[in-house]
mmCIF file of C-alpha atoms in Angstrom:
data_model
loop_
_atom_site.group_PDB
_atom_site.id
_atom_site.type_symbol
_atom_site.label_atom_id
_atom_site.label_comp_id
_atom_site.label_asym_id
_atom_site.label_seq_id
_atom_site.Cartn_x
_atom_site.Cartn_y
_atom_site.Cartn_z
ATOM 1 C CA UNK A 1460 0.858 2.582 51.780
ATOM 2 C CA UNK A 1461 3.811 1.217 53.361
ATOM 3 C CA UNK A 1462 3.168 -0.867 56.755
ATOM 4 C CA UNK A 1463 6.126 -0.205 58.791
ATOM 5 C CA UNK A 1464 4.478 -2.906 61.707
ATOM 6 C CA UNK A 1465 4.568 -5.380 59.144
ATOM 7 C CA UNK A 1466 7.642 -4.759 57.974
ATOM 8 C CA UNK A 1467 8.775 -5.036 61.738
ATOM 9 C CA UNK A 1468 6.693 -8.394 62.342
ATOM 10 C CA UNK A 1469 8.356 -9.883 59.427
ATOM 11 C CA UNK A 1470 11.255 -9.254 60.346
ATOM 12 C CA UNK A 1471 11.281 -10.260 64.031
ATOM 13 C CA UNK A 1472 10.030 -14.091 62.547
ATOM 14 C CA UNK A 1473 12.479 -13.924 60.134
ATOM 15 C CA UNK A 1474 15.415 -13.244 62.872
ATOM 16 C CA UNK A 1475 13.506 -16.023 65.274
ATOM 17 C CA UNK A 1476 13.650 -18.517 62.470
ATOM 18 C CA UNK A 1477 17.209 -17.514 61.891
ATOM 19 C CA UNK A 1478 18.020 -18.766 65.739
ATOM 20 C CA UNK A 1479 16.191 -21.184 66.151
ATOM 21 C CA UNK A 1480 18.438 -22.565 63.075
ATOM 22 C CA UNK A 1481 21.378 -21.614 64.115
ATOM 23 C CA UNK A 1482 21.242 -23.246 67.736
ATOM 24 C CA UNK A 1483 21.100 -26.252 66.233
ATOM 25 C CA UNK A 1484 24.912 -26.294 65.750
ATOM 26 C CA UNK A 1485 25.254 -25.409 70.084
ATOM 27 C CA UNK A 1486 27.177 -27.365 72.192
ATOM 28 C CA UNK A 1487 23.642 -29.496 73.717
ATOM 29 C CA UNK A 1488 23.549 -28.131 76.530
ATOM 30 C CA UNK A 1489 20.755 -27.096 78.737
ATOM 31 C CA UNK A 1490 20.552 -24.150 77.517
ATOM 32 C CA UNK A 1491 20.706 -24.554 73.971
ATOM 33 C CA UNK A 1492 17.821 -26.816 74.868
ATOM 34 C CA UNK A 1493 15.805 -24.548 76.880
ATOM 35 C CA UNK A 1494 16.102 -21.384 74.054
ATOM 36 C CA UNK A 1495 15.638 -24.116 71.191
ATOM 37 C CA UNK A 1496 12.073 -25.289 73.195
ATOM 38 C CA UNK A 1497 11.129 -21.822 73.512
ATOM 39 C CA UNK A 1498 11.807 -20.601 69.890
ATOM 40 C CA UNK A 1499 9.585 -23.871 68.395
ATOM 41 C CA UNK A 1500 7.017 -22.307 70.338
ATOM 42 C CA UNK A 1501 7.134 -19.577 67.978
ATOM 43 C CA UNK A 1502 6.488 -21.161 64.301
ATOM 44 C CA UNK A 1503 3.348 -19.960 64.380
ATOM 45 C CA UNK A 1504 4.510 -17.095 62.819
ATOM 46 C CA UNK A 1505 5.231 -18.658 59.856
ATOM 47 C CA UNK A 1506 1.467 -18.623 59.607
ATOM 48 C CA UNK A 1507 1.452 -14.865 60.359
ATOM 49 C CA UNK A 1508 4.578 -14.497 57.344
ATOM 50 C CA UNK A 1509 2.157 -16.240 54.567
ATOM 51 C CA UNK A 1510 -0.919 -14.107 56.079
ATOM 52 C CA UNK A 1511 0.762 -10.873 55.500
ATOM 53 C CA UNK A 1512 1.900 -11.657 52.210
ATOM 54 C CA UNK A 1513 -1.933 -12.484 51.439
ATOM 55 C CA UNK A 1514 -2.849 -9.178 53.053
ATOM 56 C CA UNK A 1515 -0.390 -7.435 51.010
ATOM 57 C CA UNK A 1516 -0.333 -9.056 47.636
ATOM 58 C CA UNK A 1517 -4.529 -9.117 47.438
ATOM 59 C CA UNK A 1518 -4.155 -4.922 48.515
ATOM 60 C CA UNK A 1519 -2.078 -4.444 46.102
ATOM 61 C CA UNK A 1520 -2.935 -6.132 42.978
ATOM 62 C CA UNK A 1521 -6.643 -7.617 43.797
ATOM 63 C CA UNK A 1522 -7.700 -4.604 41.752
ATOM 64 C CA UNK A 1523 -5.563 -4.880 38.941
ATOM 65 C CA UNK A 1524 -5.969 -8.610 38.046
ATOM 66 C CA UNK A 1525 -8.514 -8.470 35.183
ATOM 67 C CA UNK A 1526 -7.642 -10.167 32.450
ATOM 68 C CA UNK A 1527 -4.243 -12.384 31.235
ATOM 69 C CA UNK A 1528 -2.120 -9.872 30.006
ATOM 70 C CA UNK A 1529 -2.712 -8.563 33.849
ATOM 71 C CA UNK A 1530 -2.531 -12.126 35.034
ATOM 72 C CA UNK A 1531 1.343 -12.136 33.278
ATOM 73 C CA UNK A 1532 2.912 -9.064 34.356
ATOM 74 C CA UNK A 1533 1.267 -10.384 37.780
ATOM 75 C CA UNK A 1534 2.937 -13.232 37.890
ATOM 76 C CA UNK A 1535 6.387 -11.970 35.854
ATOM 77 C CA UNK A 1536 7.148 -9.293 38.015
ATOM 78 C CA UNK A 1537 7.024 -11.896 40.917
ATOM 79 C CA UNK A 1538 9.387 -14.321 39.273
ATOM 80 C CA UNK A 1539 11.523 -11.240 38.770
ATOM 81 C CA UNK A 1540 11.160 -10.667 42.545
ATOM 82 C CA UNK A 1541 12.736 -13.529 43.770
ATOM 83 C CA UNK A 1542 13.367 -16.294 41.632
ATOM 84 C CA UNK A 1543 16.799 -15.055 40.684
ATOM 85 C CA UNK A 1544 17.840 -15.172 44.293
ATOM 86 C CA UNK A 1545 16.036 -18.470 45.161
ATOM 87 C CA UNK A 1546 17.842 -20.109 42.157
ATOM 88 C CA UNK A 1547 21.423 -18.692 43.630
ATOM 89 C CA UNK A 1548 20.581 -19.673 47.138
ATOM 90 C CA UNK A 1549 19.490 -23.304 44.973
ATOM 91 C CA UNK A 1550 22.965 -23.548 43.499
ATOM 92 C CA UNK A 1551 25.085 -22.988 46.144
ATOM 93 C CA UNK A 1552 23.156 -26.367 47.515
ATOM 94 C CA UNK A 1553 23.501 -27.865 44.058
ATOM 95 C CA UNK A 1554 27.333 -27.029 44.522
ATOM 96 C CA UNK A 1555 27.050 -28.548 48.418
ATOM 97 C CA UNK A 1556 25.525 -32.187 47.008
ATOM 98 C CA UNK A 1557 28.499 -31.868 44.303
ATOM 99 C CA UNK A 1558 30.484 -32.062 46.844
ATOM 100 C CA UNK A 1559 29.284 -34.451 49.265
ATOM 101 C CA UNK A 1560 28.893 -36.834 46.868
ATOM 102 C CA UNK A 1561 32.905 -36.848 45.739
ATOM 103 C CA UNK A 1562 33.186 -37.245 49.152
ATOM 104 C CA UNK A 1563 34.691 -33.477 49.276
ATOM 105 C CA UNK A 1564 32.541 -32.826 52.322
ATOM 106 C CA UNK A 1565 30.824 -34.798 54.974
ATOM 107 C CA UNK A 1566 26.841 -33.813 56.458
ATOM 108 C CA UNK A 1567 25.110 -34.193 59.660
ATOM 109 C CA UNK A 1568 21.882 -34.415 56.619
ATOM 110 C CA UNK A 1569 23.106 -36.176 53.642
ATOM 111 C CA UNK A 1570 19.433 -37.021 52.530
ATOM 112 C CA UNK A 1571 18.634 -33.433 52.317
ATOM 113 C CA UNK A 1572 21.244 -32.902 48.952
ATOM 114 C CA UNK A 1573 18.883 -36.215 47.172
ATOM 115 C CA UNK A 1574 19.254 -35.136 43.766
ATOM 116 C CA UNK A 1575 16.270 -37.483 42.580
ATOM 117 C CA UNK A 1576 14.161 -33.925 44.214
ATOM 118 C CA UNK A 1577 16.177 -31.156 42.133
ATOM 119 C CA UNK A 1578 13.324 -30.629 39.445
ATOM 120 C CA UNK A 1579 11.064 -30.534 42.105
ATOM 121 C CA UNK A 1580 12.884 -27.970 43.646
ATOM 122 C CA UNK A 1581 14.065 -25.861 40.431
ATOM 123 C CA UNK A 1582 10.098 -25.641 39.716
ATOM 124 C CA UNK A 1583 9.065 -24.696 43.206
ATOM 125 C CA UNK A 1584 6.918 -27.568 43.823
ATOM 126 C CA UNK A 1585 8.550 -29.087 46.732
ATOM 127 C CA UNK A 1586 5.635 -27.700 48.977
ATOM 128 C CA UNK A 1587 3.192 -29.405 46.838
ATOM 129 C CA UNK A 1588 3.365 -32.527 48.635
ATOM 130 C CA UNK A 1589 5.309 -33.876 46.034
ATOM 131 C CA UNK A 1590 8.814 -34.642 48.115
ATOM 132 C CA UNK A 1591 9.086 -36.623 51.041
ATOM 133 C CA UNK A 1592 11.282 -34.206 53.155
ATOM 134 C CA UNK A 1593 12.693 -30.911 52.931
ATOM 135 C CA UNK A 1594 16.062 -30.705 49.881
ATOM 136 C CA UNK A 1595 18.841 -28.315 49.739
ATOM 137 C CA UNK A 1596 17.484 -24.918 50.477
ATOM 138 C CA UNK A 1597 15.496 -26.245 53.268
ATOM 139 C CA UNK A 1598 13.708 -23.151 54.438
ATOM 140 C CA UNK A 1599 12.727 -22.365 50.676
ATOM 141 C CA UNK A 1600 9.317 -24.730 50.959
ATOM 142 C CA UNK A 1601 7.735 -21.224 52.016
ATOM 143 C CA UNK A 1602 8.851 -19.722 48.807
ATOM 144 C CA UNK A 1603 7.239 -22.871 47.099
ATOM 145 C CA UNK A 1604 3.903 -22.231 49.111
ATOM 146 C CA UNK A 1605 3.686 -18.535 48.436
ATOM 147 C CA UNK A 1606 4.302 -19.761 44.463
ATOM 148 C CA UNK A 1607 1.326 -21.671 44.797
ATOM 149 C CA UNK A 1608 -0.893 -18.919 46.296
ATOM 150 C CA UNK A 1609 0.534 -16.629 43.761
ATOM 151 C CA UNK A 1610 -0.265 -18.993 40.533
ATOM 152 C CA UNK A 1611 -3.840 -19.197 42.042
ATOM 153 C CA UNK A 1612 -4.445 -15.018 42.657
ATOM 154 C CA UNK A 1613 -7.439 -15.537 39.771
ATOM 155 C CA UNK A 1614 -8.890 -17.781 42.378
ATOM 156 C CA UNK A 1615 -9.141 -15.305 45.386
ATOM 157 C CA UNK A 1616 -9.578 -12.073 43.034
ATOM 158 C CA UNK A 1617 -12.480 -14.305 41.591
ATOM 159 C CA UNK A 1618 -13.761 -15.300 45.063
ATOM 160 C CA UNK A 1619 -13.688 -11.428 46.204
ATOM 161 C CA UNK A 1620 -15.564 -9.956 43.086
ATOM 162 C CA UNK A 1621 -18.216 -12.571 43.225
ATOM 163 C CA UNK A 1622 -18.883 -12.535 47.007
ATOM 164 C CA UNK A 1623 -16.590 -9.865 48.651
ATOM 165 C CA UNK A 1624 -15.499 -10.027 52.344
ATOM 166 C CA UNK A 1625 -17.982 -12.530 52.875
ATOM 167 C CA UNK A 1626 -16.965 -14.997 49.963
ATOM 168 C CA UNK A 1627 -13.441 -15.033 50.853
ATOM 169 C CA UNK A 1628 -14.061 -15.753 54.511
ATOM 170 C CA UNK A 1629 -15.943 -18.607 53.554
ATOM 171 C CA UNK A 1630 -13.233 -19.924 51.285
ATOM 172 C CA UNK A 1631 -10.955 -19.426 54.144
ATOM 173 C CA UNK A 1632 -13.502 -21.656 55.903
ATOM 174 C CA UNK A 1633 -13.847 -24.343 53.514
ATOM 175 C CA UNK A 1634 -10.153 -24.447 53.217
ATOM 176 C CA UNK A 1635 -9.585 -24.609 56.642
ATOM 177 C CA UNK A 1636 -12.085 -27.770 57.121
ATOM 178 C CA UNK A 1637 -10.658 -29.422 54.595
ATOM 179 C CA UNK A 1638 -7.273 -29.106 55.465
ATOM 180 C CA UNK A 1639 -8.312 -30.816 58.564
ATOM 181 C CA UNK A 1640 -10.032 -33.435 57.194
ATOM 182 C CA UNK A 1641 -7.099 -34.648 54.493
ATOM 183 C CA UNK A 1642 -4.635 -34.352 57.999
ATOM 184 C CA UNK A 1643 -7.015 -36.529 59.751
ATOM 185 C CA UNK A 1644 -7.218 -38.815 57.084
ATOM 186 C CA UNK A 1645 -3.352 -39.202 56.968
ATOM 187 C CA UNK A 1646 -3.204 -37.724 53.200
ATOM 188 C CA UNK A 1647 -1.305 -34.685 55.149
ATOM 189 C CA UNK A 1648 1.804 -36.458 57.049
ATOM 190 C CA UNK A 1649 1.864 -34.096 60.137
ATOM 191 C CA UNK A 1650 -0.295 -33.451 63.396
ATOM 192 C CA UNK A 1651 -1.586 -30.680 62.254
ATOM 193 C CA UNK A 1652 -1.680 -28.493 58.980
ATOM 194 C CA UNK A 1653 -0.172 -25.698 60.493
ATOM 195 C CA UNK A 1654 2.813 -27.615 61.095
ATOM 196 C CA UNK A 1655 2.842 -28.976 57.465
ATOM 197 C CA UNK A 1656 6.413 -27.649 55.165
ATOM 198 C CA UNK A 1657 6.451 -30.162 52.722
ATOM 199 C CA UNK A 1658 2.337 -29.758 52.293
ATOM 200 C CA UNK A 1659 2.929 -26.398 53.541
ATOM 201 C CA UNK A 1660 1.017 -24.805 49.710
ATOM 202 C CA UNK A 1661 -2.427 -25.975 50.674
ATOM 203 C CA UNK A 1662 -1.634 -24.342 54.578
ATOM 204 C CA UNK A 1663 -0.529 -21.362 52.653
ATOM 205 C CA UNK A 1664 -3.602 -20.950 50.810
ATOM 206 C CA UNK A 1665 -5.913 -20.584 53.737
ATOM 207 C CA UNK A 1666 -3.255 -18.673 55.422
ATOM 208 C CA UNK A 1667 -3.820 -16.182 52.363
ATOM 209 C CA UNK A 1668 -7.616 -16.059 52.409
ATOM 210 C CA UNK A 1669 -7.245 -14.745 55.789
ATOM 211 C CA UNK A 1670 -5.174 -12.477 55.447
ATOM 212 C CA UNK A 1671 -7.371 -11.340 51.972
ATOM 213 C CA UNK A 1672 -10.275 -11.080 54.897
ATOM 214 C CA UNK A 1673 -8.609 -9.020 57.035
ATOM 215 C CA UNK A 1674 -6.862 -6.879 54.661
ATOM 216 C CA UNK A 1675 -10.463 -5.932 52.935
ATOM 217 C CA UNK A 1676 -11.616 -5.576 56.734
ATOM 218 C CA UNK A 1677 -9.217 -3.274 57.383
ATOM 219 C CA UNK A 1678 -9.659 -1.365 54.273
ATOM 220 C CA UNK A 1679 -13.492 -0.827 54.952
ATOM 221 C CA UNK A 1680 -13.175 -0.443 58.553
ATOM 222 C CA UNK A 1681 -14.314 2.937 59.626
ATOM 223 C CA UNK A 1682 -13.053 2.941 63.167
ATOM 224 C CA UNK A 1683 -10.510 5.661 63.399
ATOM 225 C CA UNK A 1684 -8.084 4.652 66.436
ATOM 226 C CA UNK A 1685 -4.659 6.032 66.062
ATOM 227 C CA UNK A 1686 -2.665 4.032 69.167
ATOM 228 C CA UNK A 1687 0.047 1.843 68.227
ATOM 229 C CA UNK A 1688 0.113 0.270 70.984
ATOM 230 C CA UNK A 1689 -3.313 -1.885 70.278
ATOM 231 C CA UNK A 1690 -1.745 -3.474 67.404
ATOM 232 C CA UNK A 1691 1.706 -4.385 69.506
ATOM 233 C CA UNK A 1692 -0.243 -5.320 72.444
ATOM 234 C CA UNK A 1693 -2.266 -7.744 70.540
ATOM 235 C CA UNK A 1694 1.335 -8.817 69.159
ATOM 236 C CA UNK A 1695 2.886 -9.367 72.398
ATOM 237 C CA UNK A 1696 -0.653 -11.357 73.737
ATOM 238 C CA UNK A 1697 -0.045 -14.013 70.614
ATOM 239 C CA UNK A 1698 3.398 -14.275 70.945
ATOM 240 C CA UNK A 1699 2.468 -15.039 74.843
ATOM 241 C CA UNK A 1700 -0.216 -17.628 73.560
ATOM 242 C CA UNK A 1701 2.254 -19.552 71.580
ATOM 243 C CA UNK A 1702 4.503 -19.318 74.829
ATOM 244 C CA UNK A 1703 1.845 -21.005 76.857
ATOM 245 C CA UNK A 1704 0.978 -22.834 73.817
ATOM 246 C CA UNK A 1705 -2.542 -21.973 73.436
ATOM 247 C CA UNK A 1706 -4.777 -24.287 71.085
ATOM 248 C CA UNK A 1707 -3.179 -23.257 66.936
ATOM 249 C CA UNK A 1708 -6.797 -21.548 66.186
ATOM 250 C CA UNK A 1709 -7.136 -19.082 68.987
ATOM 251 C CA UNK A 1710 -3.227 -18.064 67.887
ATOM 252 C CA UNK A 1711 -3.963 -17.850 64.102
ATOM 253 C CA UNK A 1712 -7.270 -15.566 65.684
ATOM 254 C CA UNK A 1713 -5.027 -13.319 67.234
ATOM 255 C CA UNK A 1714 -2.787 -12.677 64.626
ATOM 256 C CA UNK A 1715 -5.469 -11.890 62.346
ATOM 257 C CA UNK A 1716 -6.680 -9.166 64.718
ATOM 258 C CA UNK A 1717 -3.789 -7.907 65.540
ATOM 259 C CA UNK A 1718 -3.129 -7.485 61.928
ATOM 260 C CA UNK A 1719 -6.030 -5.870 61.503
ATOM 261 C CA UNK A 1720 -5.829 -3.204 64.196
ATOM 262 C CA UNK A 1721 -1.945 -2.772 62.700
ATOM 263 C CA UNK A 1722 -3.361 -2.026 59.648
ATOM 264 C CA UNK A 1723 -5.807 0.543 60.906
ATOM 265 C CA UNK A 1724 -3.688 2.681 62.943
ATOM 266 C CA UNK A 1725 -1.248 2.698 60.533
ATOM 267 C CA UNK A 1726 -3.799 4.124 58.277
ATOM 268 C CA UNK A 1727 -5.079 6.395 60.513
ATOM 269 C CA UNK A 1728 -1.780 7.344 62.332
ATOM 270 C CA UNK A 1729 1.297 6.434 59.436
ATOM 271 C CA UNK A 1730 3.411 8.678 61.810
ATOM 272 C CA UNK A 1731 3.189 7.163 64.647
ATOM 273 C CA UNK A 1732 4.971 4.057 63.175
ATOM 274 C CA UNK A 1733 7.828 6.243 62.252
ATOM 275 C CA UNK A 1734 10.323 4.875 65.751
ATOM 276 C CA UNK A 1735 10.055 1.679 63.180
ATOM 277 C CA UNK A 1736 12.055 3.452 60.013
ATOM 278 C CA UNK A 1737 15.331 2.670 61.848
ATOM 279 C CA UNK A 1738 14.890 -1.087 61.100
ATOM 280 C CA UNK A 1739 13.496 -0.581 57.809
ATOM 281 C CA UNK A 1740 17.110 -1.506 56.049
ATOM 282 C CA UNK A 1741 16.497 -5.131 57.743
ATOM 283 C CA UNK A 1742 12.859 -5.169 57.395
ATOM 284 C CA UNK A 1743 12.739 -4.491 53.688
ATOM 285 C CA UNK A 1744 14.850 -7.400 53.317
ATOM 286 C CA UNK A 1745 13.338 -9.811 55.879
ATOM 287 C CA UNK A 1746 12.789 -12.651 52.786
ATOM 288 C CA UNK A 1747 16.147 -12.390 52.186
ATOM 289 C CA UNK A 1748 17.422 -13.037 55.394
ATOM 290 C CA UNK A 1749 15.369 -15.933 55.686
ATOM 291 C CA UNK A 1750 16.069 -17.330 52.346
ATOM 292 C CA UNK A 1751 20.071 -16.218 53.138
ATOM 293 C CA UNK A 1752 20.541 -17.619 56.737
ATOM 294 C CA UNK A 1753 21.046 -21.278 55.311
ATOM 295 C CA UNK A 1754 23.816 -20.417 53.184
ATOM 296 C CA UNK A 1755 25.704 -18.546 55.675
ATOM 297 C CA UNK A 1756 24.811 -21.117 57.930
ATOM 298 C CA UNK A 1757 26.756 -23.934 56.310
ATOM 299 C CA UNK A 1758 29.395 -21.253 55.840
ATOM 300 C CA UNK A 1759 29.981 -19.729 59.120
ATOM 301 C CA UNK A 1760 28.520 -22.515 61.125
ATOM 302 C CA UNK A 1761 29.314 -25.977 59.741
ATOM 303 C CA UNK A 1762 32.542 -24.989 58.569
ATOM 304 C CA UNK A 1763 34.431 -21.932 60.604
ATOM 305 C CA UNK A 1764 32.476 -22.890 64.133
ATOM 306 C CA UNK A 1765 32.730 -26.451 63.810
ATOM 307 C CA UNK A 1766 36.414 -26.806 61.873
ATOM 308 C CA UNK A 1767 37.960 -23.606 62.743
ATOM 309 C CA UNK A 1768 36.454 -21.595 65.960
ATOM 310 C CA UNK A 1769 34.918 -24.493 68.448
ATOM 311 C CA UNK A 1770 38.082 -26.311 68.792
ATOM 312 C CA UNK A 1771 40.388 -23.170 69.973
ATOM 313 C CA UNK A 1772 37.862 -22.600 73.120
ATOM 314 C CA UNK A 1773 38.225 -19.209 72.660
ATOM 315 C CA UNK A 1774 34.429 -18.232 72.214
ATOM 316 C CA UNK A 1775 31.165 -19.767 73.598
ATOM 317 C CA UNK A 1776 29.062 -20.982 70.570
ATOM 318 C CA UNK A 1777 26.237 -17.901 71.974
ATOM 319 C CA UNK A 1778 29.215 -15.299 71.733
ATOM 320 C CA UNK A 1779 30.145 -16.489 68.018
ATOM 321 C CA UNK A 1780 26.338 -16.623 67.119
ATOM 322 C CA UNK A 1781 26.276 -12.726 66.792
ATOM 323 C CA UNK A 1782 28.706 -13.115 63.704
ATOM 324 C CA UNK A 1783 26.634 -15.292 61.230
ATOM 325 C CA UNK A 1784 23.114 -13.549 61.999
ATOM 326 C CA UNK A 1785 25.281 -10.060 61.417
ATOM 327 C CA UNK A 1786 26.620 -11.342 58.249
ATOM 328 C CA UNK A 1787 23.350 -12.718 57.562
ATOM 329 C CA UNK A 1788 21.608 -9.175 57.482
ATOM 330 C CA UNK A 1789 24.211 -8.284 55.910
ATOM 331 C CA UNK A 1790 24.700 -10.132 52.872
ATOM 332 C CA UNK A 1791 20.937 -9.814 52.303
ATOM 333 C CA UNK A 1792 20.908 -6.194 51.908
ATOM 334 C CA UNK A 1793 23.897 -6.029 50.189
ATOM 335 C CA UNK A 1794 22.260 -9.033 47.512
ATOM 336 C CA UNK A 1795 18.764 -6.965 47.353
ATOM 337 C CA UNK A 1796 20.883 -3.650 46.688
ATOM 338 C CA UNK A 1797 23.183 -5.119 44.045
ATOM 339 C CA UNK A 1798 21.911 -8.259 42.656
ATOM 340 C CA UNK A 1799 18.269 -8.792 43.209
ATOM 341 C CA UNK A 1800 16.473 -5.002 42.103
ATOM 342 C CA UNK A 1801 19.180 -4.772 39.549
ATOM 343 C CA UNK A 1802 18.010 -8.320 38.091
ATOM 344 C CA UNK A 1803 14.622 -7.486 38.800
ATOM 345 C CA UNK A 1804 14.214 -4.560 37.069
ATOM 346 C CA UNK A 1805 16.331 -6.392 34.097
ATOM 347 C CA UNK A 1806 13.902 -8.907 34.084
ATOM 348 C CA UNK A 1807 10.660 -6.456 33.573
ATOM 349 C CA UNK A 1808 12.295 -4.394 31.367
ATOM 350 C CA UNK A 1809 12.508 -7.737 28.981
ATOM 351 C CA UNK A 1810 8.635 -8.271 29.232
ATOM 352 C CA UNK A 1811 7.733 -4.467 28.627
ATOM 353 C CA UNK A 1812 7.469 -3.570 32.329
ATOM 354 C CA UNK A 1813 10.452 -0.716 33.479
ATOM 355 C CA UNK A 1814 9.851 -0.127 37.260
ATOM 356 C CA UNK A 1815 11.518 2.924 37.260
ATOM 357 C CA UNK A 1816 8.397 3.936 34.395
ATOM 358 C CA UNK A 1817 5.876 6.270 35.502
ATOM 359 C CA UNK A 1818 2.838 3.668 33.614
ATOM 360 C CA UNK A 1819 3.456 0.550 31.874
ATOM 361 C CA UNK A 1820 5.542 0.391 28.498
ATOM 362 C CA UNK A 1821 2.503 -1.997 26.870
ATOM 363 C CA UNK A 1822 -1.007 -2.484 27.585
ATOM 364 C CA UNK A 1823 -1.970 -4.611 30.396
ATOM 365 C CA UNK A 1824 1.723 -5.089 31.844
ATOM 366 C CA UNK A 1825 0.016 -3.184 35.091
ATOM 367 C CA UNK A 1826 1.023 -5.040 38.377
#
């Protein structure tokens, strides 16, 4: 089924990410500061982004993963998904170091365009642990960490079969303490693991357990409340904790329940989600505005504010801030419309798998 308060939730911490980006270019005031404190408040949701996709991804293809052929088209029609734009999005970055290294272009970050990291970043591994700070595509260490989760679905589907609701939690658990106890021990370089990026695959994979637990919770749950306003309300109270910056586990708690009462009334009430349709352009297209926003950042904001706009005084920076996260939403439904599901659907067709099929064009391409 399609889970329109996802789709919304996504979206909203994709936007929020967006800003809290974009600020960064502001004049420095006070309140560029002030909005800039507030929105760091808020990367918690980041935790909630990797959560969903567990939720989702385990739903959807927990049941199907039986054997390697499955395994493949698992993992093939997830490459297809969005490797093609991660690898654009990649270039353009490539194309940015070019530059700055024949002196073509100055940066505020000249260590992030280290080429010594590209293979690193070309395989997705640069939320491994294996670079010391965030290269080109900076926001794409997510991508990296759901790549890791997704190379490791045997692991969970494994984990469910053997010990259902109950085995995964404790995995979740395990996880979880050991996460800490590498942190502690200084093998993760951050405070805490749920502030890790460049570790961010192991914070990833607990972040998908749970949201494995609460999807099968969900799906077995036999309480039949319809309001839509439990799930938001639960929303709004975690959003609020991270505000008042309640202790990391009570937020990640939250977010798990209010996930799972999302999931249940949308279940039990699909319709009443239906106010949510009118974002649903955006919000099918939330990774892409997220994985987008950088690009069109260095466009729009390190070259037309800074070079072009800022120096006339004929804007604020907040006023001109409307134009790059338009374009932003934008370009990323215009590149999912006429780039990435064209490519896609290329891309399966190669390895036996035609979307637009009604069943799969060879055994065990099923996804």
């Amino acid at each position: 089924m399609h889970f329109r308060i996802f789709e919304t939730w996504r979206l909203l911490a994709a936007i929020l990410v967006m800003a809290y980006h974009f600020l960064r270019f502001g004049s420095g005031d006070r309140l560029q500061y002030e909005i800039s404190h507030v929105l760091e408040r808020l990367l918690p949701l980041m935790d909630m982004f990797f959560m969903i996709s567990g939720f989702l991804i385990l739903l959807r293809y927990g049941d199907k993963l039986k054997d390697w052929p499955s395994y493949k088209s698992f993992i093939v029609r997830r490459l297809a998904r969005f490797y093609p734009l991660y690898l654009v999005t990649l270039a353009f970055f490539v194309a940015v170091g070019v530059a700055l290294n024949f002196g073509l272009v100055t940066s505020t970050v000249p260590a992030r365009y280290d080429f010594s990291l590209l293979p690193q970043n070309i395989l997705l591994l640069q939320a491994w642990g294996t670079t010391p700070q965030l290269s080109f595509n900076y926001v794409s260490w997510s991508l990296s960490a759901e790549w890791f989760c997704y190379l490791l679905l045997p692991v969970y589907v494994f984990v469910i079969r053997r010990g259902g609701v109950r085995g995964l939690a404790l995995m979740a658990v395990v996880s979880v303490v050991l996460l800490e106890a590498v942190t502690q021990a200084g093998l993760i370089p951050f405070d805490s693991w749920l502030k890790a990026d460049t570790w961010g695959a192991y914070r990833a994979f607990a972040d998908f357990a749970i949201g494995g637990v609460v999807m099968m919770l969900a799906r077995d749950s036999k309480l039949q409340l319809r309001s839509h306003s439990v799930a938001w309300g639960l929303f709004a109270l975690s959003i609020a904790g991270m505000l008042m910056l309640w202790p990391s586990y009570l937020l990640v708690a939250l977010l798990a329940i209010a996930m799972f009462f999302a999931a249940v009334v949308e279940r039990n009430n699909p319709g009443g989600a239906r106010y949510l349709a009118v974002l649903s352009p955006a919000g099918r297209v939330s990774f892409g505005i997220y994985l987008w926003h950088p690009v069109v950042e260095t466009a729009l904001l390190a070259v037309v504010w800074r070079h072009a706009v800022a120096p006339l005084g004929i804007l604020s920076f907040y006023q001109f801030m409307i134009v790059p996260m338009m374009a932003t939403v934008l370009v990323a439904i215009a590149s999912d419309r006429y780039f990435e599901k064209p490519v896609s659907e290329w891309i399966n067709r190669i390895f036996g798998w035609d979307r637009r099929a009604a069943k799969p064009q060879t055994e065990g391409a099923a996804a």
